[in-house]
PDB file of C-alpha atoms in Angstrom:
ATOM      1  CA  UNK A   1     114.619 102.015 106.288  1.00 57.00           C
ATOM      2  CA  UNK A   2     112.732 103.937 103.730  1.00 60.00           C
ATOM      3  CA  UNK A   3     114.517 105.701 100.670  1.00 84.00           C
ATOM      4  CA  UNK A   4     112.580 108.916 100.072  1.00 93.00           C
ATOM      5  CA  UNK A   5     111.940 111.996 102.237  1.00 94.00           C
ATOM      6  CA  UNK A   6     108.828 113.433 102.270  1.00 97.00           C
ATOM      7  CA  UNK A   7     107.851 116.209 104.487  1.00 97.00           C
ATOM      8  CA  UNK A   8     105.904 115.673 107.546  1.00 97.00           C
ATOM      9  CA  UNK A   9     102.544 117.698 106.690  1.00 98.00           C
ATOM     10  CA  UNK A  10     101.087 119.781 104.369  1.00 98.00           C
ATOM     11  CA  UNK A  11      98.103 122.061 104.214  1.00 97.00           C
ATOM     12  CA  UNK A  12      95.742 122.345 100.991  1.00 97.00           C
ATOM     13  CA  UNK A  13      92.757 124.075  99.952  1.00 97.00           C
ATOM     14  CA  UNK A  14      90.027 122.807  98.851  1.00 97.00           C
ATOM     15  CA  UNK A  15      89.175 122.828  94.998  1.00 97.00           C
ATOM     16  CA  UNK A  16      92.934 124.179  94.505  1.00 97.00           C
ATOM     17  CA  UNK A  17      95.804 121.612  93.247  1.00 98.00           C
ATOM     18  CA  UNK A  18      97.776 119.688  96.053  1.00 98.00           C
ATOM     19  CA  UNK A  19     101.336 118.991  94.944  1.00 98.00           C
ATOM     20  CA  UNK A  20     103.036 116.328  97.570  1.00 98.00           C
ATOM     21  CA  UNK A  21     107.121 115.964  96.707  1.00 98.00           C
ATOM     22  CA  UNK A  22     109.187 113.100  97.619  1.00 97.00           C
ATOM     23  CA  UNK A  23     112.649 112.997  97.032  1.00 96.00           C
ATOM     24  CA  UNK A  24     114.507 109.834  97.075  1.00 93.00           C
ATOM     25  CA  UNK A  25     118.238 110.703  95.714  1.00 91.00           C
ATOM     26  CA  UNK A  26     119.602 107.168  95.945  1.00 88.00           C
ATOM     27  CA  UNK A  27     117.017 105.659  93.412  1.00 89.00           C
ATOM     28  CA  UNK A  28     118.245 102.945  91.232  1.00 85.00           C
ATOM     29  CA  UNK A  29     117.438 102.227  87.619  1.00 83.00           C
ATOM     30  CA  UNK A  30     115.297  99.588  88.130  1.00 82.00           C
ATOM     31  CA  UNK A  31     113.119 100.946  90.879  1.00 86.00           C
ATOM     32  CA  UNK A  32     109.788 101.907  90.551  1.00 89.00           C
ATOM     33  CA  UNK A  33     107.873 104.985  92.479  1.00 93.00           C
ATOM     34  CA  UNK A  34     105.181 104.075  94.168  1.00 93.00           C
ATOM     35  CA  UNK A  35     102.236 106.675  96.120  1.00 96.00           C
ATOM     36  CA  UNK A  36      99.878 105.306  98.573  1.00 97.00           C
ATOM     37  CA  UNK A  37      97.566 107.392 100.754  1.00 98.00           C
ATOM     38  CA  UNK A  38      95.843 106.191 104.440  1.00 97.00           C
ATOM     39  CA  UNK A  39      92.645 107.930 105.441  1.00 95.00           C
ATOM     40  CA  UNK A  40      92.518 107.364 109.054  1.00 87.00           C
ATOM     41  CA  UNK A  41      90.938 103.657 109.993  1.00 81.00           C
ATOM     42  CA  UNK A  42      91.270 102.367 106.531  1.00 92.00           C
ATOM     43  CA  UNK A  43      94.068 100.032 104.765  1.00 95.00           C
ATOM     44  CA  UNK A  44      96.863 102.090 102.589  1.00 96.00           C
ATOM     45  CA  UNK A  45      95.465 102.751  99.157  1.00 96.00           C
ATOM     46  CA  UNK A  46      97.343 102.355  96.173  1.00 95.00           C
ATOM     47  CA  UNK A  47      97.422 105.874  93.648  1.00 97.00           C
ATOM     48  CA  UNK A  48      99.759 105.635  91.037  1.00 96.00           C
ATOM     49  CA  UNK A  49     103.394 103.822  90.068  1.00 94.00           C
ATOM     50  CA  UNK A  50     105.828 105.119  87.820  1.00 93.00           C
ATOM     51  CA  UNK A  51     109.423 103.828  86.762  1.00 91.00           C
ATOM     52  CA  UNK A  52     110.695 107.026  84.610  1.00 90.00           C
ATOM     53  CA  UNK A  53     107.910 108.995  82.303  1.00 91.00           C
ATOM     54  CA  UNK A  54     105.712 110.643  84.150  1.00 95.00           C
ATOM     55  CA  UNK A  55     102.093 108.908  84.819  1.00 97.00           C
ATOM     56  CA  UNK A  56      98.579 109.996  85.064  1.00 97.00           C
ATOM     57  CA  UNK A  57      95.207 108.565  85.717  1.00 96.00           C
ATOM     58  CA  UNK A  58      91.860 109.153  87.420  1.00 96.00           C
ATOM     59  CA  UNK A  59      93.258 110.079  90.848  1.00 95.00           C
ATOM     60  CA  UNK A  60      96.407 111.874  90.181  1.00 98.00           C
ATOM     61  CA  UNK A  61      99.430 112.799  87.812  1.00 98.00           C
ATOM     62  CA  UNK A  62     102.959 111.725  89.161  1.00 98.00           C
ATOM     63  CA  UNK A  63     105.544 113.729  87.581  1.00 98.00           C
ATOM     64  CA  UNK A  64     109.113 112.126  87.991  1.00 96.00           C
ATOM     65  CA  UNK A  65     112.254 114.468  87.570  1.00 95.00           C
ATOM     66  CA  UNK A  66     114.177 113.470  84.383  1.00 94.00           C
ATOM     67  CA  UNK A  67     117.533 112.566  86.966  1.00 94.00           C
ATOM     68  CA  UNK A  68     114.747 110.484  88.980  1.00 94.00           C
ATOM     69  CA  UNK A  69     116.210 111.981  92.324  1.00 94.00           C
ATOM     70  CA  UNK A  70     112.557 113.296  93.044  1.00 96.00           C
ATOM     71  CA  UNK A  71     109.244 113.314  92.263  1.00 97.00           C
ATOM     72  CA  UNK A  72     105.582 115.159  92.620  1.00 98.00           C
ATOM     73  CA  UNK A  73     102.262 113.872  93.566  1.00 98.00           C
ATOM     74  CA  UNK A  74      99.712 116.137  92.052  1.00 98.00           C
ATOM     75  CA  UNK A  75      95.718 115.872  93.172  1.00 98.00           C
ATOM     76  CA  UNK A  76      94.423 117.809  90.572  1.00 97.00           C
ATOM     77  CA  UNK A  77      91.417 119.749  92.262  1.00 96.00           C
ATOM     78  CA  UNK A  78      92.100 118.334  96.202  1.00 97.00           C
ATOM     79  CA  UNK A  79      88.785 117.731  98.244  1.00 97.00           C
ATOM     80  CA  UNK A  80      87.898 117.278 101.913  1.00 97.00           C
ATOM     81  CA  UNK A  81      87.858 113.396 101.399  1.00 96.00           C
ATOM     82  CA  UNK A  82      91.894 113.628 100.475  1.00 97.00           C
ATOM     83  CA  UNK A  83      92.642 114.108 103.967  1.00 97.00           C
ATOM     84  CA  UNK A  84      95.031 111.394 104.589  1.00 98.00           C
ATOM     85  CA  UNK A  85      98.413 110.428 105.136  1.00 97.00           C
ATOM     86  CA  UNK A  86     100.598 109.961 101.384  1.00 98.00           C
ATOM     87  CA  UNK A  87     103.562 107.426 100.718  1.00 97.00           C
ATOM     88  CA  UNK A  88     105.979 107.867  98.354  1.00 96.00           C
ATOM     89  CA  UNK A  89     108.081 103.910  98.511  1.00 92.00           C
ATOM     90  CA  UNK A  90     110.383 103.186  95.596  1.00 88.00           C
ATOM     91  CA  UNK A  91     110.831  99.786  95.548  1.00 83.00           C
ATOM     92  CA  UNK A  92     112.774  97.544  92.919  1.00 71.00           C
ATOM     93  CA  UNK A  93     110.380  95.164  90.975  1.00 63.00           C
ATOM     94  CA  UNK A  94     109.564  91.835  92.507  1.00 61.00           C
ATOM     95  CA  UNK A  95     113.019  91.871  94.940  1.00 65.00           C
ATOM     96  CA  UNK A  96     112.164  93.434  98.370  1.00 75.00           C
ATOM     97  CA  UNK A  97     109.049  94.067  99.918  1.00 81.00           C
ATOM     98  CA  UNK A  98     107.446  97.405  99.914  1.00 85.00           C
ATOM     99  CA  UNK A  99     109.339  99.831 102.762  1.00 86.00           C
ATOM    100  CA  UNK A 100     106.600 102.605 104.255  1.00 89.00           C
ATOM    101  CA  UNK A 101     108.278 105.766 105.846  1.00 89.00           C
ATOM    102  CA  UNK A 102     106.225 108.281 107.568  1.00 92.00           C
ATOM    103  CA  UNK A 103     105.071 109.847 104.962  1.00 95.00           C
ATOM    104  CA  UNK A 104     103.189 113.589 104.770  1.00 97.00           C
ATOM    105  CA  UNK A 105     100.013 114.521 106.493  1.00 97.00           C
ATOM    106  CA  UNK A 106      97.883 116.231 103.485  1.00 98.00           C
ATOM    107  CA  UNK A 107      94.803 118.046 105.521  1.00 98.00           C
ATOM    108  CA  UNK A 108      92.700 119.622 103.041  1.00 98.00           C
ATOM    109  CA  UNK A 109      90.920 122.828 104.089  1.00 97.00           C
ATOM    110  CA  UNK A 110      87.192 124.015 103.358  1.00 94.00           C
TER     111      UNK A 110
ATOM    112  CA  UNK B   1      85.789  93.108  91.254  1.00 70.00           C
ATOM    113  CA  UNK B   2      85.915  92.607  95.580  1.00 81.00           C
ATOM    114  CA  UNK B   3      88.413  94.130  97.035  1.00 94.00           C
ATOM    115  CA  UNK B   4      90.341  92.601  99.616  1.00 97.00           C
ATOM    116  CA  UNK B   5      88.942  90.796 102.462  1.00 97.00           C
ATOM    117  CA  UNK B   6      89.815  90.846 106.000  1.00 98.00           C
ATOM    118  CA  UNK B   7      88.481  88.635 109.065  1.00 97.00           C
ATOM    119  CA  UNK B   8      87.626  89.445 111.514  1.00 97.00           C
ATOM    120  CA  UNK B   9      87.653  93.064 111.803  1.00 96.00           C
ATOM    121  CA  UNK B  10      88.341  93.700 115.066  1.00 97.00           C
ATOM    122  CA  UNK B  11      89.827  90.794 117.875  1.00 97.00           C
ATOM    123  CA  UNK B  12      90.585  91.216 121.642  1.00 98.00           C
ATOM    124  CA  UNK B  13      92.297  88.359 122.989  1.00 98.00           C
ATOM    125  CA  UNK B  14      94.345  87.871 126.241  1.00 98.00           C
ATOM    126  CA  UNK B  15      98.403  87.451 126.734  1.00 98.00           C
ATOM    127  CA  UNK B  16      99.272  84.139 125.994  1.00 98.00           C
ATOM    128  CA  UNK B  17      96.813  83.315 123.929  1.00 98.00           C
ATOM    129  CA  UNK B  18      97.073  83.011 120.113  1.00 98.00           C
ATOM    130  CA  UNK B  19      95.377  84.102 116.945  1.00 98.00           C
ATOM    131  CA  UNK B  20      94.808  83.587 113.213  1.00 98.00           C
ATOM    132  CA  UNK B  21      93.385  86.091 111.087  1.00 98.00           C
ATOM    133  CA  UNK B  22      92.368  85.737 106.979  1.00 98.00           C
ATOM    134  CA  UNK B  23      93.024  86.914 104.766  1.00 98.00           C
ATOM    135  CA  UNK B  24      90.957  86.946 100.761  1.00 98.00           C
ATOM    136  CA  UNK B  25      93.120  88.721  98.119  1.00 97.00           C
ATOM    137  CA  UNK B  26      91.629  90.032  95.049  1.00 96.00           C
ATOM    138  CA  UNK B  27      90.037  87.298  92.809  1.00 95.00           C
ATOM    139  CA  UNK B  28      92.962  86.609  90.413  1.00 93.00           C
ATOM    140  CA  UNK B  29      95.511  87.958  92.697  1.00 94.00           C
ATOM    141  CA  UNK B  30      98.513  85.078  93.658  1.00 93.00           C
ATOM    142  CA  UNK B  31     100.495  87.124  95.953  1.00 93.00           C
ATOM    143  CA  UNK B  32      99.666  88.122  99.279  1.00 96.00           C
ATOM    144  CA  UNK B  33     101.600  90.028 101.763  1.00 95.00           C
ATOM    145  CA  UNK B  34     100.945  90.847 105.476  1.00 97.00           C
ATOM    146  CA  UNK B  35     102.253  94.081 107.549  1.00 97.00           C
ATOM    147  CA  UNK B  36     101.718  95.023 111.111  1.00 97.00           C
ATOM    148  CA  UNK B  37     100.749  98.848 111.702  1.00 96.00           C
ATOM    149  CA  UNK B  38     101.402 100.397 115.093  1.00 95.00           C
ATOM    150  CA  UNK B  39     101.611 104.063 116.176  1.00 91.00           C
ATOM    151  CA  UNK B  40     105.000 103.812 117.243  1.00 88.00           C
ATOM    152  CA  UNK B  41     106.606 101.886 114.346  1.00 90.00           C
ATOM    153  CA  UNK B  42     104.612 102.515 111.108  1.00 91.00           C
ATOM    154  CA  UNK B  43     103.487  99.959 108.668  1.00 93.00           C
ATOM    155  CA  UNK B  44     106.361  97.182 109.088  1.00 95.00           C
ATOM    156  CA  UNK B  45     106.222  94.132 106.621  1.00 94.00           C
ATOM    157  CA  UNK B  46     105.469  90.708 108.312  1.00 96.00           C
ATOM    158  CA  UNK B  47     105.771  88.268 105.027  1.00 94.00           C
ATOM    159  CA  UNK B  48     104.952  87.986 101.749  1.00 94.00           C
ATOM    160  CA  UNK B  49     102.988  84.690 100.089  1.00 95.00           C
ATOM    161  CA  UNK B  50     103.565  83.727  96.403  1.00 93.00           C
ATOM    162  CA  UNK B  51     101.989  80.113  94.903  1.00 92.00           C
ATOM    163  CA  UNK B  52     101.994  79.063  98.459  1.00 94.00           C
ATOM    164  CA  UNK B  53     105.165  79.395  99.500  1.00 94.00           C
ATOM    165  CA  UNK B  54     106.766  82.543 101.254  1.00 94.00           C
ATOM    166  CA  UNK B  55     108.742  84.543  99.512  1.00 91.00           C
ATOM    167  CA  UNK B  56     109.904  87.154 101.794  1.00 89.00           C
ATOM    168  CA  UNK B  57     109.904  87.817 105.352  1.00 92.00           C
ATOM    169  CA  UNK B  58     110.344  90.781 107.931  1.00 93.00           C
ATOM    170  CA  UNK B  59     112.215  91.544 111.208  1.00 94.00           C
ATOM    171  CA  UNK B  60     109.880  89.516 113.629  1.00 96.00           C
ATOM    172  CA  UNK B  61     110.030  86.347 116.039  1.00 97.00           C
ATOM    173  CA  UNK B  62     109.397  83.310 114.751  1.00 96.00           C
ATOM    174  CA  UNK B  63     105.523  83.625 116.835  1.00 98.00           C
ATOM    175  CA  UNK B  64     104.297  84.826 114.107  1.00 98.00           C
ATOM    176  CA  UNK B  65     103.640  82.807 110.921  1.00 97.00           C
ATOM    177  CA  UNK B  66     101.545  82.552 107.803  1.00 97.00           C
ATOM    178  CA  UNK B  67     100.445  80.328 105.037  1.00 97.00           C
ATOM    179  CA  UNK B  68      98.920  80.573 101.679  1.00 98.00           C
ATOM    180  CA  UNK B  69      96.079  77.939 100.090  1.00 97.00           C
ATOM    181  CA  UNK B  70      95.961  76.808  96.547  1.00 96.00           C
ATOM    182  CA  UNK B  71      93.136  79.420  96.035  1.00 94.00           C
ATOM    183  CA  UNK B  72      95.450  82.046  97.068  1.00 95.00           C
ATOM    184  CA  UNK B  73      93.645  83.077 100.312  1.00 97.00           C
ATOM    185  CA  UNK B  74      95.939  83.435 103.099  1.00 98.00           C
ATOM    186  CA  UNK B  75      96.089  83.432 107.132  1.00 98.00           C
ATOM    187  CA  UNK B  76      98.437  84.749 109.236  1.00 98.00           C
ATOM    188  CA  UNK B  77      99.086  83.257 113.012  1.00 98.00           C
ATOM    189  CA  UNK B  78     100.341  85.164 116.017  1.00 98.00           C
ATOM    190  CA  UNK B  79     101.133  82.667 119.135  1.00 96.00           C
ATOM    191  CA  UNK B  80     101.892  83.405 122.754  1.00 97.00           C
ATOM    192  CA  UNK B  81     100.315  87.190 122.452  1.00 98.00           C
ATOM    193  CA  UNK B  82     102.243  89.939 123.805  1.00 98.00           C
ATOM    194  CA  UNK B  83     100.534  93.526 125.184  1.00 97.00           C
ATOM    195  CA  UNK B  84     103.058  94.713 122.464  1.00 96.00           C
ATOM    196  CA  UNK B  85     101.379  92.632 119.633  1.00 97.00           C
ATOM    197  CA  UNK B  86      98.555  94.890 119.561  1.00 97.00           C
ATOM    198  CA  UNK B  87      98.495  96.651 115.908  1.00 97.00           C
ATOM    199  CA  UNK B  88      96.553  97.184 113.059  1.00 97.00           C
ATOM    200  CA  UNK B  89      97.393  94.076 110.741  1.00 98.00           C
ATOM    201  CA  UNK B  90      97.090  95.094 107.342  1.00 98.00           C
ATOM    202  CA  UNK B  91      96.733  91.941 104.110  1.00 97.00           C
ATOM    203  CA  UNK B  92      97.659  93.334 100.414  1.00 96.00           C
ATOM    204  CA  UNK B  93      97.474  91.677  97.740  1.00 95.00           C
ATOM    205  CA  UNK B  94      98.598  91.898  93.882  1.00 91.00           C
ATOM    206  CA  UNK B  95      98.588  90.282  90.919  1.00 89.00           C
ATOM    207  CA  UNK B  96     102.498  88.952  91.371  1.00 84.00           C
ATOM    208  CA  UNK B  97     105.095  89.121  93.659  1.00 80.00           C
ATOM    209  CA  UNK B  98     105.130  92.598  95.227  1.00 75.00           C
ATOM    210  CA  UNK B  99     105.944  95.195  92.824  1.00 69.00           C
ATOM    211  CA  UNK B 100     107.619  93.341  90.133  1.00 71.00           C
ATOM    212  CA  UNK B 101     106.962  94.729  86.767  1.00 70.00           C
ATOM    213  CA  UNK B 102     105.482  97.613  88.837  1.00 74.00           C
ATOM    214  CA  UNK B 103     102.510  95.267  90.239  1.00 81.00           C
ATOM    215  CA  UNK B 104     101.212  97.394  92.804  1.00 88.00           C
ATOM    216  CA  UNK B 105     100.082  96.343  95.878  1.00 91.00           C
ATOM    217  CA  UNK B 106      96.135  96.406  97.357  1.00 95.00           C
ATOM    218  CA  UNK B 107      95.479  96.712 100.812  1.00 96.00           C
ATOM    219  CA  UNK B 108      92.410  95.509 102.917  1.00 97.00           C
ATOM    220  CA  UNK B 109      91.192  97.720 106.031  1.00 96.00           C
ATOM    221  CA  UNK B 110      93.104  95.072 108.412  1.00 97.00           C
ATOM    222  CA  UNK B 111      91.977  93.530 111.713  1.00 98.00           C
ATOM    223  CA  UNK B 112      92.543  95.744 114.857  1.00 97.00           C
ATOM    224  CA  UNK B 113      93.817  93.043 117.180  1.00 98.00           C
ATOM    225  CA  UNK B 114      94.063  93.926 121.224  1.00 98.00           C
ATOM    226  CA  UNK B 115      95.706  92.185 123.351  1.00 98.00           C
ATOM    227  CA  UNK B 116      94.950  92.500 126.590  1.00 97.00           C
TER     228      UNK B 116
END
């Protein structure tokens, strides 16, 4: 079963900010954070991993809570192509496989 | 740098039947892992390939198996198809075993299989 909650769907306008929160209480130390997104017919994409400082690069900023309980997906200026469906997975390095839950339906609006 | 590379991209094949699909990772890339997407259950992992040899495997029947080469391409096999088999099967690669020291995974656009 996954280990983060995410909620179902989320609405965004375009050109504003989207900020996508996960929260996965039971992390352990030594698990990462992963986001993925899945634009309808295509394979997951991989966005950005962090294991405790927060993380930025030329998709998004992931900004981890210093407890590590939760975290925030940010899409800095969100466009019509973000549409998708977002993961947040925390996963422990190199031990189990990648778990995908649900995740949240991000529809961005003109 | 290629991405990942999935054939074929789409399959209809009859019950009974089986089916191999392949998988090319990302040049430089020695682990490759397959998952099975369906509507109903999500993305679900099937296994996970690592210097030829699996490293980790899923919740399904033993009809379904894989196998990694020396060049780190990889095919998965599905035998005795079931209506139920029909899903989206999805190859990722990465540069080590999944995720450790944060290595994340990279996803093809899968082969929609049918089975009719």
């Amino acid at each position: 079963d996954a280990k983060t909650t995410q909620p179902p769907s989320m609405d965004c306008a375009e050109g504003r900010a989207a900020n996508l929160p996960c929260n996965h209480s039971t992390i352990s130390g030594n698990e990462y954070v992963y986001w993925y997104r899945q634009i309808h017919s295509q394979g997951p994409q991989y966005i950005i991993h962090g294991l405790k400082n927060n993380e930025t690069n030329e998709m998004a900023s992931l900004i981890i809570t210093e407890d590590r309980k939760s975290s925030t997906l940010i899409l800095p200026h969100a466009t019509l192509r973000d549409t998708a469906v977002y993961y947040c997975i925390v996963a422990v390095s190199g031990n189990t496989p990648l778990v995908f839950g649900k995740g949240t339906r991000l529809s961005v609006i003109a | 740098k290629a991405g990942v590379t999935q054939t074929p991209r789409y399959l209809i094949k009859t019950r009974g039947q089986q089916v191999t699909l392949s998988c090319s990772p990302i040049s430089g890339h020695r682990s490759v892992s397959w998952y099975q997407q369906t509507p109903g259950q999500g993305l679900q992992f099937l296994f996970e390939y690592f210097s030829e040899t699996q490293r980790n495997k899923g919740n399904f029947p033993g009809r379904f198996s894989g196998r990694q080469f020396s060049n780190s391409r990889s095919e998965m096999n599905v035998s005795t198809l079931e209506l139920g088999d029909s899903a989206l099967y999805l190859c990722a690669s990465s540069l080590t075993l999944q995720g450790f020291g944060g290595s994340p995974l990279h996803f093809g656009n899968g082969t929609r299989l049918t089975v009719t």
